[in-house]
Amino acid sequence: MTDINRRTFLRTTGGVAALGATIGFPTLALGAVRRVVVIGGGAGGATAAKYLRKLDSNISVTLIEAKPNYTSCFMSNEVLSGERTLDSITFGYDGLRRHGVEVVIDRAVGIDPVKKRVQTAGGNGFDYDACVVSPGIGFKWEAIEGYNEQVSKETIPHAWYAGPQTELLRRQIQAMPEGGRVIVVAPPNPFKCPPGPYERASQIAMYCKHHNPKAKVIILDPKFAFSKKGLYTEGWTKLYGYGTDNSMIEWIGGHEGGTVEGVDPATLTLQTEFEEVQGDVINIIPAQKAGAIAFAADLVDGDWCPVDKQTFESKRHKDIYVLGDASSAAKMPKSAYAANSQAKVAVAAIVARFQGMEPGDPTFVNTCYSVVGEDFGISVAAVYGLDAKNNMIMPIKGAGGLSPANASPEIRQREVSYAHSWFKNVINDMLE
Ligand SMILES: Cc1cc2nc3c(=O)[nH]c(=O)nc-3n(C[C@H](O)[C@H](O)[C@H](O)COP(=O)(O)OP(=O)(O)OC[C@H]3O[C@@H](n4cnc5c(N)ncnc54)[C@H](O)[C@@H]3O)c2cc1C
């Protein structure tokens, strides 16, 4: 295996220029082999494992992942409309194995930051010089009375991890009576994929438009606004009659009583602040927090893991780096592309540290595409720099922005193609 050359790495990170400049290439294998243990083989963890090996093939990298395959949440809303299958968003870890990553299918249950050892449910221990933690989110089940994990598996799926619940929700939508009502309960901030609930409502409406045209999708939302609201509203107006009496989509925000307080799974009835609302299909996306291992390993402050945003090293324990959804990485959103970008910054910082060098100033990138309907895509993009004084990741003015309002059909169609090619590229960058 050859080490990635410096210029290629800088290009793929989207510009960790100062960081790259501090790293000497190629690496000289001096002293003991360094060990990195990565927990979680999703957008952040898989990228970190792969790029550690690419940047320095002398580093021993072990990925501990609970599941044998990764089913991406990104693009999983398209499974609901029938645009794609769950198989098309499910991938194995052989690509990482080919990079020399040792992939262990097991669940990490604890990290000893003093002994520098990760413990797994399978009873094994893995020593590390640096540990990367990217476990994604967990749910705050207590936020809505009557909702719990069992209910989510049987009756009211969250489908906020793609998998069996995505298929359950799809079957429920297909089996809905003519003119039925799907209720999507959106979560409070912060949560993974800020535009995701609204893309989901759009994809369900897209299915219903063809198969159940009198059906309605109602979004109950505790928030007063949401990501790309203007562009969604434009798409919903053009495609689903939004704003008319016959609109297929209705959004009820926090100011209109959209906060859901309880649910009766037996009658599919939601209790909002003001009234009871009944649905034929209900999708509750619960309030969120960092994944369980972040709590077990004492990496959280409140719901999320504070990190030094120059390196993504935990503010609570040295030599542990927390990436992706679990980290507190304002002002980056919790997205796959953000996790992918953060992973490269953390990897560069880890390798620099192994070589006795200081990390430089990182830049980050994120684009979130949403497919609102057939041939109707929208996006938001940003490049971010570090505000070291305030430990904040700030969007760089003039780099990025929203896709244009009232764009031509060609532009909207192109955004759908871009969304699909972004998906292929990011999966490739993580896992191949
Ligand atoms: C419907 C939907 C649509 C989305 N669309 C987009 C999009 O278009 N663009 C975008 O950029 N993002 C999108 N996202 C967000 C994206 O999926 C997440 O932000 C991203 O996956 C976060 O990466 P991560 O590494 O933090 O966690 P994940 O990708 O969730 O990976 C976490 C991994 O860790 C494993 N794990 C957890 N705990 C343990 C443990 N203790 N031991 C071992 N393994 C463990 C899990 O099994 C999982 O494989 C979407 C999300 C949803 C729900």
Coordinates of C-alpha atoms and ligand atoms in Angstrom, one line a residue:
M1 CA 0.0 0.0 0.0
T2 CA 1.3 3.4 -0.8
D3 CA 0.9 6.4 1.4
I4 CA -1.4 9.0 -0.1
N5 CA 0.6 11.9 -1.4
R6 CA 0.2 15.2 0.2
R7 CA -1.4 17.1 -2.6
T8 CA -4.2 14.4 -3.0
F9 CA -4.9 14.4 0.7
L10 CA -5.3 18.2 0.7
R11 CA -7.6 18.1 -2.2
T12 CA -9.9 15.4 -0.7
T13 CA -10.2 17.2 2.7
G14 CA -11.5 20.3 0.9
G15 CA -8.5 22.2 2.2
V16 CA -6.8 21.4 5.5
A17 CA -4.0 23.5 4.1
A18 CA -2.2 24.6 7.2
L19 CA -2.5 21.1 8.7
G20 CA -1.1 19.4 5.6
A21 CA 1.8 21.7 5.7
T22 CA 2.8 20.6 9.1
I23 CA 2.9 16.9 8.2
G24 CA 6.1 15.4 6.8
F25 CA 5.5 13.0 3.9
P26 CA 6.3 10.2 3.4
T27 CA 6.2 8.9 6.9
L28 CA 9.3 7.2 8.3
A29 CA 8.4 4.2 10.4
L30 CA 10.2 5.2 13.6
G31 CA 9.8 3.2 16.8
A32 CA 6.7 1.2 17.9
V33 CA 3.7 0.8 15.6
R34 CA 1.0 3.3 16.6
R35 CA -2.4 1.9 17.2
V36 CA -5.7 3.7 16.5
V37 CA -9.0 2.2 17.5
V38 CA -12.1 3.6 15.7
I39 CA -15.5 3.0 17.2
G40 CA -18.3 3.2 14.7
G41 CA -18.1 2.5 11.0
G42 CA -20.4 5.2 9.7
A43 CA -19.7 8.4 7.9
G44 CA -17.2 9.6 10.4
G45 CA -15.6 6.4 11.6
A46 CA -15.2 4.6 8.2
T47 CA -13.7 7.8 6.7
A48 CA -11.3 8.1 9.6
A49 CA -10.2 4.4 9.5
K50 CA -9.6 4.6 5.8
Y51 CA -7.7 7.9 5.8
L52 CA -5.5 6.9 8.7
R53 CA -4.2 4.0 6.6
K54 CA -3.9 6.1 3.5
L55 CA -2.0 8.8 5.3
D56 CA 0.3 6.5 7.1
S57 CA 0.2 2.8 6.4
N58 CA 2.4 2.1 9.4
I59 CA -0.4 2.9 11.7
S60 CA -2.4 -0.1 12.9
V61 CA -6.1 0.7 12.6
T62 CA -8.9 -1.4 14.2
L63 CA -12.5 -0.5 13.5
I64 CA -15.0 -1.7 16.0
E65 CA -18.5 -1.7 14.4
A66 CA -21.6 -3.2 15.8
K67 CA -23.1 -4.3 12.5
P68 CA -21.6 -6.3 9.7
N69 CA -23.0 -3.9 7.0
Y70 CA -23.5 -0.2 6.9
T71 CA -27.0 1.0 5.8
S72 CA -26.7 4.7 5.1
C73 CA -29.4 7.1 6.4
F74 CA -28.5 9.4 3.6
M75 CA -30.8 8.6 0.6
S76 CA -33.0 6.4 2.9
N77 CA -35.9 8.7 2.4
E78 CA -36.0 7.6 -1.2
V79 CA -36.8 4.0 0.0
L80 CA -40.1 5.4 1.3
S81 CA -41.1 6.7 -2.1
G82 CA -39.9 3.5 -3.8
E83 CA -37.2 5.3 -5.7
R84 CA -34.6 2.9 -4.3
T85 CA -34.3 -0.2 -2.2
L86 CA -32.6 -0.7 1.1
D87 CA -30.1 -2.9 -0.6
S88 CA -28.9 0.0 -2.7
I89 CA -27.9 1.9 0.4
T90 CA -26.3 -1.1 2.2
F91 CA -22.5 -1.7 2.0
G92 CA -20.0 -4.0 3.5
Y93 CA -16.6 -3.3 5.0
D94 CA -14.3 -5.2 2.5
G95 CA -13.1 -1.9 1.0
L96 CA -11.7 -0.9 4.4
R97 CA -10.2 -4.4 4.9
R98 CA -8.4 -3.9 1.6
H99 CA -6.9 -0.7 3.0
G100 CA -5.5 -2.8 5.8
V101 CA -8.1 -1.9 8.5
E102 CA -8.8 -4.6 10.9
V103 CA -12.6 -4.7 11.1
V104 CA -14.1 -6.2 14.3
I105 CA -17.9 -6.7 14.4
D106 CA -18.6 -6.1 18.0
R107 CA -20.1 -3.4 20.2
A108 CA -17.8 -1.1 22.2
V109 CA -19.1 -0.8 25.7
G110 CA -16.4 1.2 27.5
I111 CA -13.2 3.2 27.1
D112 CA -10.6 3.4 29.8
P113 CA -8.9 6.7 29.1
V114 CA -6.0 6.0 31.6
K115 CA -5.1 2.5 30.4
K116 CA -6.1 3.6 26.9
R117 CA -8.2 0.5 26.2
V118 CA -11.5 0.0 24.5
Q119 CA -13.7 -2.8 25.9
T120 CA -16.3 -4.6 23.8
A121 CA -19.5 -6.5 24.6
G122 CA -17.8 -9.6 23.1
G123 CA -15.4 -9.4 26.0
N124 CA -12.3 -8.2 24.1
G125 CA -10.1 -5.3 24.9
F126 CA -8.2 -3.1 22.4
D127 CA -5.3 -0.9 23.4
Y128 CA -4.8 2.4 21.6
D129 CA -2.5 5.3 21.2
A130 CA -5.5 7.3 19.8
C131 CA -9.2 6.4 19.8
V132 CA -11.7 7.8 17.3
V133 CA -15.3 7.7 18.4
S134 CA -18.1 8.2 15.8
P135 CA -21.1 6.3 17.1
G136 CA -23.9 8.6 15.7
I137 CA -26.9 9.5 17.7
G138 CA -29.1 8.0 20.4
F139 CA -32.8 8.8 21.2
K140 CA -34.3 10.6 24.1
W141 CA -37.2 8.2 24.4
E142 CA -38.6 10.0 27.4
A143 CA -39.4 13.2 25.4
I144 CA -42.8 11.9 24.2
E145 CA -45.0 10.1 26.6
G146 CA -46.1 6.7 25.4
Y147 CA -43.2 6.4 22.8
N148 CA -40.4 3.9 23.4
E149 CA -38.1 1.6 21.5
Q150 CA -40.5 -1.3 21.4
V151 CA -43.3 0.9 20.0
S152 CA -40.8 2.2 17.3
K153 CA -40.1 -1.4 16.2
E154 CA -43.7 -2.6 16.1
T155 CA -46.1 0.3 15.4
I156 CA -44.7 3.7 15.0
P157 CA -41.3 3.6 13.4
H158 CA -38.8 6.4 13.7
A159 CA -36.8 5.1 10.7
W160 CA -34.1 7.6 11.7
Y161 CA -31.6 4.8 11.4
A162 CA -32.2 3.2 8.1
G163 CA -33.0 -0.5 8.2
P164 CA -36.0 -2.6 9.2
Q165 CA -37.9 0.5 10.4
T166 CA -37.5 2.1 7.0
E167 CA -39.1 -0.9 5.4
L168 CA -41.9 -1.0 8.1
L169 CA -42.7 2.6 7.4
R170 CA -42.7 2.0 3.6
R171 CA -45.1 -1.0 4.1
Q172 CA -47.4 1.1 6.3
I173 CA -47.5 3.9 3.7
Q174 CA -48.3 1.4 0.9
A175 CA -51.1 -0.2 3.0
M176 CA -52.7 3.2 4.0
P177 CA -56.4 3.6 3.1
E178 CA -57.4 5.9 0.2
G179 CA -57.2 9.5 1.4
G180 CA -55.3 8.4 4.6
R181 CA -53.1 10.7 6.7
V182 CA -49.4 10.2 7.4
I183 CA -48.1 12.2 10.3
V184 CA -44.4 13.0 10.5
V185 CA -43.3 14.2 14.0
A186 CA -40.2 16.3 13.5
P187 CA -37.6 16.6 16.4
P188 CA -36.4 19.6 18.3
N189 CA -32.9 21.0 17.5
P190 CA -30.2 19.8 17.4
F191 CA -30.7 16.5 15.4
K192 CA -29.1 14.7 12.6
C193 CA -29.8 15.9 9.1
P194 CA -31.7 19.2 9.7
P195 CA -33.5 19.0 6.3
G196 CA -34.2 15.3 6.6
P197 CA -37.8 15.3 8.1
Y198 CA -38.9 17.7 5.4
E199 CA -37.3 15.6 2.6
R200 CA -39.1 12.6 4.2
A201 CA -42.5 14.3 4.0
S202 CA -41.7 15.2 0.4
Q203 CA -40.8 11.7 -0.6
I204 CA -43.9 10.3 1.1
A205 CA -46.0 12.9 -0.8
M206 CA -44.2 11.9 -4.0
Y207 CA -45.3 8.3 -3.5
C208 CA -48.9 9.3 -2.6
K209 CA -49.2 11.6 -5.6
H210 CA -49.1 8.5 -7.8
H211 CA -50.7 5.8 -5.6
N212 CA -53.0 7.6 -3.2
P213 CA -53.6 11.2 -4.5
K214 CA -56.0 12.2 -1.8
A215 CA -53.7 11.3 1.0
K216 CA -52.1 14.0 3.2
V217 CA -48.8 14.3 4.9
I218 CA -48.9 16.4 8.1
I219 CA -45.6 17.5 9.7
L220 CA -46.0 18.3 13.4
D221 CA -42.9 20.3 14.4
P222 CA -41.9 21.9 17.7
K223 CA -39.7 24.4 15.8
F224 CA -40.7 27.7 14.3
A225 CA -38.7 27.3 11.2
F226 CA -36.6 24.6 9.5
S227 CA -33.6 24.1 7.2
K228 CA -34.2 25.3 3.6
K229 CA -37.8 26.2 4.5
G230 CA -38.1 28.7 1.6
L231 CA -36.9 26.2 -1.0
Y232 CA -39.1 23.4 0.4
T233 CA -42.1 25.7 0.4
E234 CA -41.4 26.5 -3.3
G235 CA -41.1 22.8 -4.1
W236 CA -44.2 21.8 -2.2
T237 CA -46.2 24.6 -3.8
K238 CA -45.1 23.5 -7.3
L239 CA -45.5 19.8 -6.8
Y240 CA -48.0 19.2 -4.0
G241 CA -50.4 22.2 -4.0
Y242 CA -48.9 23.6 -0.7
G243 CA -50.9 26.5 0.6
T244 CA -54.2 25.4 -1.0
D245 CA -57.1 23.5 0.5
N246 CA -56.0 20.4 -1.4
S247 CA -52.4 20.5 -0.4
M248 CA -50.8 17.1 0.1
I249 CA -48.4 18.5 2.7
E250 CA -49.2 20.6 5.8
W251 CA -46.6 21.9 8.1
I252 CA -47.7 22.8 11.7
G253 CA -44.8 24.6 13.5
G254 CA -44.2 25.2 17.2
H255 CA -46.1 28.5 17.0
E256 CA -49.2 26.7 15.8
G257 CA -49.2 23.9 18.4
G258 CA -46.9 21.5 16.5
T259 CA -45.2 20.2 19.7
V260 CA -46.2 16.6 20.4
E261 CA -46.3 15.6 24.1
G262 CA -47.7 12.1 24.0
V263 CA -48.8 9.2 21.8
D264 CA -51.3 6.4 22.1
P265 CA -49.9 3.7 19.9
A266 CA -53.1 1.6 20.1
T267 CA -55.2 4.3 18.4
L268 CA -52.4 6.1 16.5
T269 CA -53.4 9.3 18.3
L270 CA -50.9 12.1 19.1
Q271 CA -51.4 14.6 21.9
T272 CA -50.1 18.0 20.9
E273 CA -50.1 21.1 23.2
F274 CA -53.6 22.0 22.1
E275 CA -55.4 19.0 20.6
E276 CA -55.4 15.3 19.7
V277 CA -54.4 14.4 16.2
Q278 CA -55.0 11.0 14.7
G279 CA -53.1 9.4 11.8
D280 CA -53.3 6.3 9.6
V281 CA -49.5 6.1 9.7
I282 CA -47.3 7.9 12.2
N283 CA -43.6 8.5 12.0
I284 CA -42.1 9.9 15.2
I285 CA -38.5 11.2 14.9
P286 CA -37.5 11.5 18.5
A287 CA -35.3 14.1 20.2
Q288 CA -31.7 13.1 20.0
K289 CA -28.4 12.9 22.0
A290 CA -25.0 11.3 21.4
G291 CA -24.8 7.5 20.9
A292 CA -24.7 5.4 24.1
I293 CA -20.9 4.7 24.1
A294 CA -20.3 8.5 24.4
F295 CA -22.2 8.4 27.8
A296 CA -20.6 5.1 28.9
A297 CA -17.1 6.6 28.2
D298 CA -17.8 9.9 30.0
L299 CA -17.4 11.9 26.8
V300 CA -20.5 14.0 27.1
D301 CA -21.4 17.4 28.6
G302 CA -25.2 17.4 28.5
D303 CA -26.4 15.6 25.4
W304 CA -23.3 15.9 23.1
C305 CA -19.5 15.6 23.2
P306 CA -17.5 18.8 23.5
V307 CA -14.4 18.7 21.3
D308 CA -11.4 20.9 20.5
K309 CA -12.5 22.0 17.0
Q310 CA -9.0 22.3 15.7
T311 CA -8.5 18.5 16.1
F312 CA -11.8 17.0 17.3
E313 CA -10.0 15.7 20.4
S314 CA -12.4 15.3 23.3
K315 CA -12.4 18.1 25.8
R316 CA -13.0 15.5 28.5
H317 CA -10.4 12.9 27.8
K318 CA -7.0 13.1 26.0
D319 CA -6.3 11.0 22.9
I320 CA -9.9 10.4 22.3
Y321 CA -11.4 12.1 19.2
V322 CA -15.2 12.4 18.8
L323 CA -16.6 12.9 15.3
G324 CA -19.8 13.3 13.5
D325 CA -23.3 13.5 15.0
A326 CA -22.1 12.7 18.5
S327 CA -19.8 15.7 18.7
S328 CA -20.8 19.2 19.6
A329 CA -19.5 20.8 16.4
A330 CA -21.4 24.1 16.0
K331 CA -21.9 25.6 13.6
M332 CA -21.6 22.5 11.4
P333 CA -24.8 20.6 11.0
K334 CA -25.0 16.9 11.9
S335 CA -24.6 15.4 8.5
A336 CA -22.7 12.6 6.7
Y337 CA -20.7 15.1 4.7
A338 CA -19.8 17.0 7.9
A339 CA -18.7 13.8 9.6
N340 CA -16.6 12.8 6.6
S341 CA -15.0 16.2 6.6
Q342 CA -14.4 16.2 10.4
A343 CA -12.8 12.7 10.1
K344 CA -10.1 14.0 7.7
V345 CA -9.3 16.9 10.1
A346 CA -9.0 14.5 13.1
V347 CA -6.9 12.0 11.1
A348 CA -4.5 14.8 10.0
A349 CA -4.3 15.9 13.7
I350 CA -3.6 12.4 15.0
V351 CA -0.9 11.7 12.4
A352 CA 0.7 15.1 13.1
R353 CA 0.7 14.3 16.8
F354 CA 2.2 10.9 16.2
Q355 CA 5.0 12.7 14.4
G356 CA 5.5 15.2 17.2
M357 CA 4.1 18.0 15.2
E358 CA 1.4 20.6 16.0
P359 CA -1.9 20.4 14.1
G360 CA -2.6 23.4 11.8
D361 CA -5.8 25.3 11.1
P362 CA -8.5 23.2 9.5
T363 CA -11.2 24.0 7.0
F364 CA -14.4 21.9 6.7
V365 CA -17.0 21.4 4.0
N366 CA -20.6 20.4 3.9
T367 CA -23.4 20.1 1.3
C368 CA -26.8 18.8 2.0
Y369 CA -29.0 17.9 -1.0
S370 CA -32.7 17.2 -0.6
V371 CA -34.9 15.5 -3.2
V372 CA -38.3 17.2 -2.9
G373 CA -39.8 15.4 -5.8
E374 CA -39.2 13.9 -9.2
D375 CA -36.7 16.1 -10.9
F376 CA -36.8 18.6 -8.1
G377 CA -33.7 18.9 -6.0
I378 CA -32.5 21.7 -3.6
S379 CA -29.2 22.1 -1.7
V380 CA -27.3 24.1 0.9
A381 CA -23.5 24.2 0.9
A382 CA -20.9 25.8 3.1
V383 CA -17.1 25.9 3.6
Y384 CA -16.1 26.5 7.2
G385 CA -13.0 27.8 9.0
L386 CA -12.0 27.7 12.6
D387 CA -12.6 30.5 15.0
A388 CA -10.0 29.3 17.5
K389 CA -10.6 32.0 20.1
N390 CA -14.2 30.9 20.5
N391 CA -13.7 27.2 19.6
M392 CA -16.3 27.6 16.9
I393 CA -16.5 26.4 13.3
M394 CA -17.7 29.3 11.3
P395 CA -19.1 29.4 7.7
I396 CA -16.7 31.3 5.4
K397 CA -18.6 34.2 3.9
G398 CA -19.1 33.9 0.1
A399 CA -18.3 30.2 0.0
G400 CA -21.5 28.2 -0.4
G401 CA -25.1 29.2 0.0
L402 CA -28.5 27.9 -0.9
S403 CA -29.4 26.7 -4.4
P404 CA -31.3 29.6 -6.2
A405 CA -35.0 30.2 -5.5
N406 CA -37.4 29.8 -8.5
A407 CA -34.7 28.1 -10.5
S408 CA -35.3 26.7 -13.9
P409 CA -36.5 23.0 -14.2
E410 CA -33.0 22.2 -15.6
I411 CA -31.3 23.4 -12.4
R412 CA -33.8 21.5 -10.2
Q413 CA -33.3 18.4 -12.3
R414 CA -29.5 18.8 -12.1
E415 CA -29.7 19.1 -8.3
V416 CA -31.2 15.6 -8.2
S417 CA -28.4 14.3 -10.3
Y418 CA -25.9 16.0 -8.1
A419 CA -27.6 14.5 -5.0
H420 CA -27.2 11.0 -6.4
S421 CA -23.6 11.5 -7.5
W422 CA -22.7 13.1 -4.1
F423 CA -24.1 9.9 -2.5
K424 CA -21.9 7.7 -4.7
N425 CA -18.9 9.8 -4.1
V426 CA -19.2 10.0 -0.3
I427 CA -19.8 6.3 0.0
N428 CA -16.8 5.7 -2.1
D429 CA -14.8 8.1 0.0
M430 CA -15.8 6.3 3.2
L431 CA -15.7 2.7 2.2
E432 CA -13.8 2.0 -1.0
Ligands
LIG1 C1 -33.3 10.2 6.7 C2 -32.0 10.8 6.7 C3 -31.4 11.4 5.6 C4 -30.1 11.9 5.7 N1 -29.6 12.5 4.5 C5 -28.4 13.1 4.6 C6 -27.9 13.7 3.4 O1 -28.5 13.8 2.4 N2 -26.6 14.2 3.5 C7 -25.8 14.1 4.6 O2 -24.7 14.6 4.6 N3 -26.3 13.5 5.7 C8 -27.6 13.0 5.7 N4 -28.1 12.4 6.9 C9 -27.3 12.4 8.1 C10 -26.2 11.3 8.2 O3 -26.8 10.1 8.1 C11 -25.5 11.4 9.6 O4 -25.3 12.7 9.9 C12 -24.2 10.6 9.5 O5 -24.4 9.3 9.2 C13 -23.4 10.8 10.8 O6 -22.2 10.0 10.7 P1 -21.7 9.4 12.1 O7 -20.4 8.7 11.7 O8 -21.7 10.4 13.1 O9 -22.7 8.3 12.5 P2 -23.4 7.1 11.7 O10 -23.1 7.3 10.2 O11 -24.7 7.0 12.2 O12 -22.5 5.9 12.1 C14 -22.5 5.4 13.4 C15 -22.0 3.9 13.4 O13 -21.5 3.6 14.7 C16 -22.0 2.3 15.0 N5 -22.0 2.2 16.5 C17 -22.7 3.0 17.3 N6 -22.4 2.7 18.6 C18 -21.4 1.7 18.5 C19 -20.7 1.0 19.5 N7 -20.9 1.2 20.8 N8 -19.8 0.0 19.1 C20 -19.6 -0.2 17.8 N9 -20.3 0.5 16.8 C21 -21.2 1.4 17.2 C22 -23.3 2.2 14.3 O14 -23.7 0.9 14.1 C23 -23.1 3.0 13.0 O15 -22.7 2.1 12.0 C24 -29.4 11.8 6.9 C25 -29.9 11.2 8.0 C26 -31.2 10.7 7.9 C27 -31.8 10.0 9.2

